[in-house]
CSV table of C-alpha atoms in Angstrom, one decimal:
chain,number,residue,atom,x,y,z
A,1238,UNK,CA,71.8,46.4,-23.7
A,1239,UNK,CA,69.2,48.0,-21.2
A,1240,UNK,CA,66.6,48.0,-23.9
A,1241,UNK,CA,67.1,44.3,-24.0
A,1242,UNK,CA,66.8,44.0,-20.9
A,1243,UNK,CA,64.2,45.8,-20.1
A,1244,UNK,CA,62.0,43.7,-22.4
A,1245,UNK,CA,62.9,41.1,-21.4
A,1246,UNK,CA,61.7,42.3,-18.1
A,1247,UNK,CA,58.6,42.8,-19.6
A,1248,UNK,CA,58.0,39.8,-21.9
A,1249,UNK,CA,58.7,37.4,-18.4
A,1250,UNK,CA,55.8,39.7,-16.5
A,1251,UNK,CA,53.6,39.2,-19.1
A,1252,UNK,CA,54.3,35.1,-19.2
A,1253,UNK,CA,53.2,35.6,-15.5
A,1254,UNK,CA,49.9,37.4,-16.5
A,1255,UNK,CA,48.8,34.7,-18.2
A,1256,UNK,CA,48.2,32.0,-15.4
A,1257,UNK,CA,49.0,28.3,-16.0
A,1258,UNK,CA,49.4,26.7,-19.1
A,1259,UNK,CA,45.8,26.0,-21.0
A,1260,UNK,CA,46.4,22.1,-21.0
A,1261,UNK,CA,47.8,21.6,-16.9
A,1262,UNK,CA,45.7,20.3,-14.8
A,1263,UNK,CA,45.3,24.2,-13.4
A,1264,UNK,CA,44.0,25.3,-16.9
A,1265,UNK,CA,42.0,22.6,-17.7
A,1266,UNK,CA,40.5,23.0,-14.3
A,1267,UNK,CA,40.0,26.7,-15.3
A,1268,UNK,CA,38.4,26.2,-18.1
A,1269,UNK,CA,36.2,24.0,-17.2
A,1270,UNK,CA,34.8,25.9,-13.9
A,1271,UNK,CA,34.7,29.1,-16.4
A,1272,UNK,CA,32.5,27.2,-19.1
A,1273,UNK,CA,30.2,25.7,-16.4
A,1274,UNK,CA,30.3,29.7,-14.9
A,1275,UNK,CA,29.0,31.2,-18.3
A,1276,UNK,CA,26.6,28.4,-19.3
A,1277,UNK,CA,28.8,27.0,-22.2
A,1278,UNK,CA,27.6,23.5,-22.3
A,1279,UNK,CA,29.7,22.5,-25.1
A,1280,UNK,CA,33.1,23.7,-24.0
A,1281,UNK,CA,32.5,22.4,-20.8
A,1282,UNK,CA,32.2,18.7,-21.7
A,1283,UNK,CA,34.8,18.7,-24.6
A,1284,UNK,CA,37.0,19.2,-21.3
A,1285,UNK,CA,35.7,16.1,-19.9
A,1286,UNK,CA,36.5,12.4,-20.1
A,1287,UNK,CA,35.2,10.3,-22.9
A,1288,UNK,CA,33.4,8.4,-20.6
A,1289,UNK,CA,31.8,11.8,-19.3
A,1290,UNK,CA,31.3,13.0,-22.4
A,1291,UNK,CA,28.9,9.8,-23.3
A,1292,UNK,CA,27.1,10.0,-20.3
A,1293,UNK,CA,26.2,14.0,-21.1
A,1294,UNK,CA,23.7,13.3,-23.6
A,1295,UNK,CA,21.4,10.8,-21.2
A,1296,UNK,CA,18.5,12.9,-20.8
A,1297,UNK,CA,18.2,12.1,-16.9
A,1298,UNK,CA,21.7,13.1,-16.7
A,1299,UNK,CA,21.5,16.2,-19.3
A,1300,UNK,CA,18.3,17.8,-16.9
A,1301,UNK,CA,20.6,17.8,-14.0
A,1302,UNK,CA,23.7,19.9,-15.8
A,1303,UNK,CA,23.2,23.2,-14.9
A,1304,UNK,CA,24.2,24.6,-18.3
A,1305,UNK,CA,21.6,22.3,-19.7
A,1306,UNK,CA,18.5,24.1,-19.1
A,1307,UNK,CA,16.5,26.5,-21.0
A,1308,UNK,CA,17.6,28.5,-23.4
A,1309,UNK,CA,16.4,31.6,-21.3
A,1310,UNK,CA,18.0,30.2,-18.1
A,1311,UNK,CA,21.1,29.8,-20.2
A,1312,UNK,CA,20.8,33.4,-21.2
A,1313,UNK,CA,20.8,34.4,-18.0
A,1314,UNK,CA,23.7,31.9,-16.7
A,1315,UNK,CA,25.6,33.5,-19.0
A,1316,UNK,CA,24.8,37.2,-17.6
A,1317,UNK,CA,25.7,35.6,-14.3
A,1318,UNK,CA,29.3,34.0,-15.6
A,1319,UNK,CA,29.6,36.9,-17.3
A,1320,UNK,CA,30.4,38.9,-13.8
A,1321,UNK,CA,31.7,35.9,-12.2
A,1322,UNK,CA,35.8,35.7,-11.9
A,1323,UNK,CA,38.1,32.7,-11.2
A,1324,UNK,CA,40.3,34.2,-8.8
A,1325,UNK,CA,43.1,31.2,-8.5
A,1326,UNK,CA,43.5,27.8,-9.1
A,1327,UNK,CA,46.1,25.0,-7.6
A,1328,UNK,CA,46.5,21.2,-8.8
A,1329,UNK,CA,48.0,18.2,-6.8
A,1330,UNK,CA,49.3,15.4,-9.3
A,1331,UNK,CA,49.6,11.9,-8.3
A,1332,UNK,CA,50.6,9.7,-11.9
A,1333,UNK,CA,47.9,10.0,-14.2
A,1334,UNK,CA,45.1,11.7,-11.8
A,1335,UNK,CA,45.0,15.1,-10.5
A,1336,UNK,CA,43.0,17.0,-7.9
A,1337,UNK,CA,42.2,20.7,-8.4
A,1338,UNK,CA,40.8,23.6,-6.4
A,1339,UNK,CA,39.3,26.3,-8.2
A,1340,UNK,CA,38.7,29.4,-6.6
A,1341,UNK,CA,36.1,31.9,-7.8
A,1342,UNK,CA,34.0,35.5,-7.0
A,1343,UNK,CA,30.2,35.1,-8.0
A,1344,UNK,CA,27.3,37.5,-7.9
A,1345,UNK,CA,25.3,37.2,-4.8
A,1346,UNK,CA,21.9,36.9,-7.2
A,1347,UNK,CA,18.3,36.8,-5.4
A,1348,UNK,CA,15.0,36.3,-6.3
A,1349,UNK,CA,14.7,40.2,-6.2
A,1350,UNK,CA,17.3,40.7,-8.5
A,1351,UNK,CA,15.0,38.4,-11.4
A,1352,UNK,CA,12.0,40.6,-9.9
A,1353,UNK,CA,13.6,43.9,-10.4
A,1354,UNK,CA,14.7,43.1,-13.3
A,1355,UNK,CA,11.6,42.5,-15.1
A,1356,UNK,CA,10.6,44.6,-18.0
A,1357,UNK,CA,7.8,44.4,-20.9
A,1358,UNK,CA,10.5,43.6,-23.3
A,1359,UNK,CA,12.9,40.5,-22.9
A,1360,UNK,CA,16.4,42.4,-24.4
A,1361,UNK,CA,15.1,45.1,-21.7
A,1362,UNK,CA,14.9,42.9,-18.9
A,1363,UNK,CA,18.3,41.0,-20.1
A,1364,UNK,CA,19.9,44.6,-20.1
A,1365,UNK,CA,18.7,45.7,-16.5
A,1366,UNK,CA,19.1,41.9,-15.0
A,1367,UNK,CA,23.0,42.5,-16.3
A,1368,UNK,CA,22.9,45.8,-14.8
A,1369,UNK,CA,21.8,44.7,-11.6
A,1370,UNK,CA,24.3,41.6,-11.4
A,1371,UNK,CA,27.2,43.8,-12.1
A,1372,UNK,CA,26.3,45.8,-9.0
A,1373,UNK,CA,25.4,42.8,-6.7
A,1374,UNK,CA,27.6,42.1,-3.9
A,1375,UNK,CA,30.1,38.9,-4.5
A,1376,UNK,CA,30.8,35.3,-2.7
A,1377,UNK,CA,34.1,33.6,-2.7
A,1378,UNK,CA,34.0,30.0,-3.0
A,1379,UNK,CA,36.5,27.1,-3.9
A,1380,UNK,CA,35.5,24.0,-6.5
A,1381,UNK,CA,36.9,21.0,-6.2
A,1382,UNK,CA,37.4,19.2,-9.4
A,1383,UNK,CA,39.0,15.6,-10.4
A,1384,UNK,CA,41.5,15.2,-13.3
A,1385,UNK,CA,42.8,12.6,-15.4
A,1386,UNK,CA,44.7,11.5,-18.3
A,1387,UNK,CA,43.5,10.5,-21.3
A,1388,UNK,CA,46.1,9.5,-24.3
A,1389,UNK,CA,48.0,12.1,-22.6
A,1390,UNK,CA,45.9,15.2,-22.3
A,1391,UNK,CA,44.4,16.4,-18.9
A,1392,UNK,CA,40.7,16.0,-18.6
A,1393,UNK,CA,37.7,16.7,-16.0
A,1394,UNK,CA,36.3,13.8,-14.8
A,1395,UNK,CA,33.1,14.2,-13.4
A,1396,UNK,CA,30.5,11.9,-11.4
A,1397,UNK,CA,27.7,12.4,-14.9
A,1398,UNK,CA,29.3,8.9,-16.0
A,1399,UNK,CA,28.6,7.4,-12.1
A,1400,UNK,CA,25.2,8.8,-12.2
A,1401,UNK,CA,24.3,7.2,-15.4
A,1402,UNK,CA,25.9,3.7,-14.8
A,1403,UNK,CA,23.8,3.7,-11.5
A,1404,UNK,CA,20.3,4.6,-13.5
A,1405,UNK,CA,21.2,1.9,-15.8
A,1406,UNK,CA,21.8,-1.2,-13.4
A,1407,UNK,CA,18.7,0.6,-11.1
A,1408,UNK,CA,16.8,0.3,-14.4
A,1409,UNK,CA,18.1,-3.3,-15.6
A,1410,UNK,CA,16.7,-4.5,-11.7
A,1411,UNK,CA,13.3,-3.0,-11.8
A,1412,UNK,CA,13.1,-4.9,-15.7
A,1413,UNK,CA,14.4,-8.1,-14.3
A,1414,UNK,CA,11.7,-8.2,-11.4
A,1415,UNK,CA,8.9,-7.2,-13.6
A,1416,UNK,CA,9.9,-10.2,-15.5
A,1417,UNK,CA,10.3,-12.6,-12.8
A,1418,UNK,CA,6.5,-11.9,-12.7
A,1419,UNK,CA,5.6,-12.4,-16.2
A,1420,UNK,CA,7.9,-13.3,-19.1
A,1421,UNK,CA,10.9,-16.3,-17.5
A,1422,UNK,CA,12.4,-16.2,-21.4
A,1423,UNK,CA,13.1,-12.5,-20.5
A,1424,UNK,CA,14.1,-12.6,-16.7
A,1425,UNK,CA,17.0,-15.1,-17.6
A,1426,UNK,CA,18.2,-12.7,-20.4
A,1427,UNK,CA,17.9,-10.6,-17.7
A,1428,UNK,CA,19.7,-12.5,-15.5
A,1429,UNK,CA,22.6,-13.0,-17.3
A,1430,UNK,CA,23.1,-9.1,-18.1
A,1431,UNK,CA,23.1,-8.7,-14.2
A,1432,UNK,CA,25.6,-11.2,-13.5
A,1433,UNK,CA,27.7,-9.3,-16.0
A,1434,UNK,CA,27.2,-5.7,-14.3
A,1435,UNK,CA,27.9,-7.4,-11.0
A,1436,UNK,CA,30.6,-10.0,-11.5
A,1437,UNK,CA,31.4,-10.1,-7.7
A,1438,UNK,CA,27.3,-10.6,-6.9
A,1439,UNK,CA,27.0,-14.2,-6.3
A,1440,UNK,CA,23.2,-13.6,-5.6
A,1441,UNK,CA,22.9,-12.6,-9.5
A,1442,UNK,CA,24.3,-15.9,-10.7
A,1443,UNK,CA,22.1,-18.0,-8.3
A,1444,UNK,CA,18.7,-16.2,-9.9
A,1445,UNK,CA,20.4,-16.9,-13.5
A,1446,UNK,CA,21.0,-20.4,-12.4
A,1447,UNK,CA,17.5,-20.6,-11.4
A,1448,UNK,CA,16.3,-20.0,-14.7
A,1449,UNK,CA,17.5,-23.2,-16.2
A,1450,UNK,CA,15.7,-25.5,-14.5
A,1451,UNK,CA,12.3,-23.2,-14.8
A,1452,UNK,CA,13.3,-22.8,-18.5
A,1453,UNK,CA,12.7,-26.4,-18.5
A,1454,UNK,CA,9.0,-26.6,-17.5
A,1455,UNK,CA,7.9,-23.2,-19.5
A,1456,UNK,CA,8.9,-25.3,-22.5
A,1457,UNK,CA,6.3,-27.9,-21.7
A,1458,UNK,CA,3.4,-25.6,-21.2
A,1459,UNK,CA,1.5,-24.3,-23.7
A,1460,UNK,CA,-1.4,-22.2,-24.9
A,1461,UNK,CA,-2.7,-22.2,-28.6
A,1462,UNK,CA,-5.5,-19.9,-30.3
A,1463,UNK,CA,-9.0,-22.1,-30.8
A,1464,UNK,CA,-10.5,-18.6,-31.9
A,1465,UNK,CA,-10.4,-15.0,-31.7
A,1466,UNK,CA,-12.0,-11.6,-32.7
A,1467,UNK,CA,-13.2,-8.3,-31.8
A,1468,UNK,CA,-16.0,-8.0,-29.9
A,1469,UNK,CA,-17.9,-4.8,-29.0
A,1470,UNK,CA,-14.4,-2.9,-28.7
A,1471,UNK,CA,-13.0,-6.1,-26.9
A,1472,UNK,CA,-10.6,-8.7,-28.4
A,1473,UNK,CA,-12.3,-11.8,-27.4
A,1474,UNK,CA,-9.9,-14.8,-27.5
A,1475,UNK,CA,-10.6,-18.6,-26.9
A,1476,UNK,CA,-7.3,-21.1,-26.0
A,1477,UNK,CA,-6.7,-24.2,-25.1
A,1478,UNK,CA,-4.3,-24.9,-22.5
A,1479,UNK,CA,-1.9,-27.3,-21.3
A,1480,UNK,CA,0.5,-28.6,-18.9
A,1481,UNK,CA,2.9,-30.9,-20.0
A,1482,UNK,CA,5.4,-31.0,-17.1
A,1483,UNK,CA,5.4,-33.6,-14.1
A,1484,UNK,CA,4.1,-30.9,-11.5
A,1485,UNK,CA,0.9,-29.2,-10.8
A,1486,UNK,CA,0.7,-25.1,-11.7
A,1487,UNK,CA,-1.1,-23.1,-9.6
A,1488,UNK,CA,-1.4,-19.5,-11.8
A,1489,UNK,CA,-0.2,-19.4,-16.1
A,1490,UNK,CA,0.6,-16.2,-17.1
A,1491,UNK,CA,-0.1,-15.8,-21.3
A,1492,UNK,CA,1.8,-13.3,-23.7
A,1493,UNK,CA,-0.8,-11.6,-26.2
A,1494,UNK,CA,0.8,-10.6,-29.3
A,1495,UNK,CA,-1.7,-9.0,-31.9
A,1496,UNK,CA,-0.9,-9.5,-36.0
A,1497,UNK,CA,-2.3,-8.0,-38.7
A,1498,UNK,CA,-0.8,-10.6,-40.8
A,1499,UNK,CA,2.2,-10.9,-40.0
A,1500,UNK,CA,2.9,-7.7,-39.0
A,1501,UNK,CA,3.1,-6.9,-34.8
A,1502,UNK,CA,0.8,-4.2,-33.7
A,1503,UNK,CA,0.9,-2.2,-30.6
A,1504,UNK,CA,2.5,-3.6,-27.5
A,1505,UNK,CA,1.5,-7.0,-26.5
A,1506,UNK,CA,-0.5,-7.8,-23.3
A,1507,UNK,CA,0.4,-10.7,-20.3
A,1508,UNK,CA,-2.8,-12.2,-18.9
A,1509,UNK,CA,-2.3,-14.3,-15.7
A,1510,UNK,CA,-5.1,-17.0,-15.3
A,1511,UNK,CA,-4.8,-18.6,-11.6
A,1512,UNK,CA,-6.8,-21.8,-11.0
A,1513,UNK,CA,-9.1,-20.0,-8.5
A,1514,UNK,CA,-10.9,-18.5,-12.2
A,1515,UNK,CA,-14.0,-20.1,-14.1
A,1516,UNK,CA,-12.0,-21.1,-16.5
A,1517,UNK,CA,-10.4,-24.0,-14.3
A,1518,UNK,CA,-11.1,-27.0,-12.0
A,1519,UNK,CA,-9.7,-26.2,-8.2
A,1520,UNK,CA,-7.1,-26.3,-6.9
A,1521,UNK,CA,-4.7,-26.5,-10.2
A,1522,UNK,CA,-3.6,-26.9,-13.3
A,1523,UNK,CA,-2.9,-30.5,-12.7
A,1524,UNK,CA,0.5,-32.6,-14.9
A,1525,UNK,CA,-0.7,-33.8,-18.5
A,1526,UNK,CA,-4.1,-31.3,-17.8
A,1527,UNK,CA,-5.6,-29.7,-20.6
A,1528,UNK,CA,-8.0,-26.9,-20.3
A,1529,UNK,CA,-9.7,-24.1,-22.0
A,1530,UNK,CA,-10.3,-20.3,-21.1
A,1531,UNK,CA,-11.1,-17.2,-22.6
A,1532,UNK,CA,-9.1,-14.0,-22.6
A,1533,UNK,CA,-10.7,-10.8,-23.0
A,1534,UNK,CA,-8.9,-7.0,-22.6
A,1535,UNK,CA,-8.8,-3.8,-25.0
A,1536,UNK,CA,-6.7,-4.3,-28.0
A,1537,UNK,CA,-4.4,-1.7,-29.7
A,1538,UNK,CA,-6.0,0.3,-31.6
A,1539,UNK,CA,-5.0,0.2,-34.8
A,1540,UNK,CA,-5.1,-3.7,-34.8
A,1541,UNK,CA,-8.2,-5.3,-36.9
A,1542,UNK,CA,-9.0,-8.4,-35.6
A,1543,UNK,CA,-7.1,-10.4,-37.8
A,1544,UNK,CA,-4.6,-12.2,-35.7
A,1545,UNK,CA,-3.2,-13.2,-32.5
A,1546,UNK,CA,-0.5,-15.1,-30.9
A,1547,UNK,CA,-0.1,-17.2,-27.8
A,1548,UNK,CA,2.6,-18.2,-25.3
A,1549,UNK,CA,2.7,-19.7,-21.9
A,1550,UNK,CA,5.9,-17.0,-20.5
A,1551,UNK,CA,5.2,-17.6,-16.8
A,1552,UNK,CA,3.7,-19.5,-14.1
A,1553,UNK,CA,3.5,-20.3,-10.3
A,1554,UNK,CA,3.6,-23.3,-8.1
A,1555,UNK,CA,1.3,-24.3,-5.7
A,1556,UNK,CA,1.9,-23.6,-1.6
């Protein structure tokens, strides 16, 4: 009887020794901070949210990870993480979210510690950097961490998903007002993906709205190839122009699209002609005009003279 209970004595000190349970909030929390500690890119965001874990491979995103560098910065994260020790953890649960506090001891590592550690030999210099980190002094610190559920199974959720959702509508707004400038067709594509990222925006579905009636116009102006070549390294193209709307254009911005047959080549170019040029008779572009001009610029390289394409994609109004 006091064998038995003497292990099991033993068998309950040892369930104490082995901290919280790998899949609580605590252990997933754990795990995560201890990945991130040693460099472990992959185990780190297999513990994240699928959201997360789409976000990881955006390259912006990727460069900012810590355990995403180098592989000899990795090497040496993971001499680092290697001395590094998670000295506690707690978890507050509220439903399906959780907030966590890690606590861990890391190596007080300097710039002199890299320097000292330098030897001819790279496995050298790994040895004696290890060396030295194991006898650095140590920091305490806490890391706070947010958890959630996902089909039932605790996961970190980090802010790589945030970052990357704000690089993509920061990148759909610089597109949409380099288009306002040159290419209408694509600014009210544009438009319409921006009134979907920001459905509360009412200022988004005003500039799609816009587009309608200025979809109207671009669709009575037109420009159309009378002849075109290369010319001493230039592409040399002669058009005709003209404004079939009932209002006067002040500028007429032209897509360039370069064939060789009927293949595209390269990336196409936007000319804007304004009515202050040669190529037209002050002040405008008048209704019902028609007018010629030349367009000249470097081609793509590998295109041979063949073919070109026109369109009117913008334009301006007088005042």
């Amino acid at each position: 009887m006091r064998r038995s209970l003497i292990l099991a004595v033993t068998c309950a000190l040892c369930a104490c020794d082995r901290g919280p349970a790998a899949d609580s909030p605590e252990g997933v929390a754990r795990r995560y901070v201890q990945a991130v500690l040693t460099g472990d890119r992959d185990a780190a965001v297999a513990l994240t949210t699928a959201a997360d874990q789409a976000a990881a491979t955006d390259t912006a995103n990727a460069q900012e990870q810590i355990f995403t560098r180098d592989e000899g910065s990795r090497r040496l994260q993971g001499v680092i993480g290697k001395h590094a020790r998670v000295t506690g953890q707690s978890a507050a649960v509220t439903g399906e979210t959780a907030s966590a506090t890690v606590q861990v001891r890391t190596p007080d590592v300097t710039m002199a510690t890299y320097l000292s550690s330098y030897k001819e030999d790279a496995e050298q210099s790994l040895k004696e950097f290890d060396r030295l980190v194991g006898q650095a002094t140590t920091t305490d610190s806490s890391q706070q961490l947010a958890l959630r559920q996902e089909n039932g199974t605790w996961l970190v959720d980090t802010d790589w998903n945030d970052k990357a959702e704000r690089r993509r509508k920061d990148d759909l707004k610089r597109e949409y007002n380099v288009a306002v400038n040159q290419d209408f067709r694509r600014a009210a594509e544009l438009s319409q993906q921006l009134v979907k990222t920001y459905p509360n925006d009412t200022g988004w579905k005003e500039e799609r709205d816009k587009w309608t009636e200025l979809g109207a116009v671009l669709g009575k102006v037109s420009a159309t190839v009378t002849k075109a070549g290369l010319y001493q390294g230039e592409y040399s193209i002669d058009s005709a122009l003209r404004n079939g709307s009932q209002r006067a254009l002040q500028t007429v911005t032209v897509r360039v699209t370069f064939l060789n047959g009927s293949q595209t080549v390269g990336t196409p170019e936007y000319v804007t002609l304004s009515s202050g040029s040669i190529f037209f008779r002050p002040p405008v572009l008048d209704p019902g005009e028609s007018n010629t001009a030349e367009l000249t610029g470097d081609p793509p390289a590998e295109w041979t003279g063949q073919r070109v394409r026109l369109e009117v994609t913008a334009f301006t109004y007088p005042g």
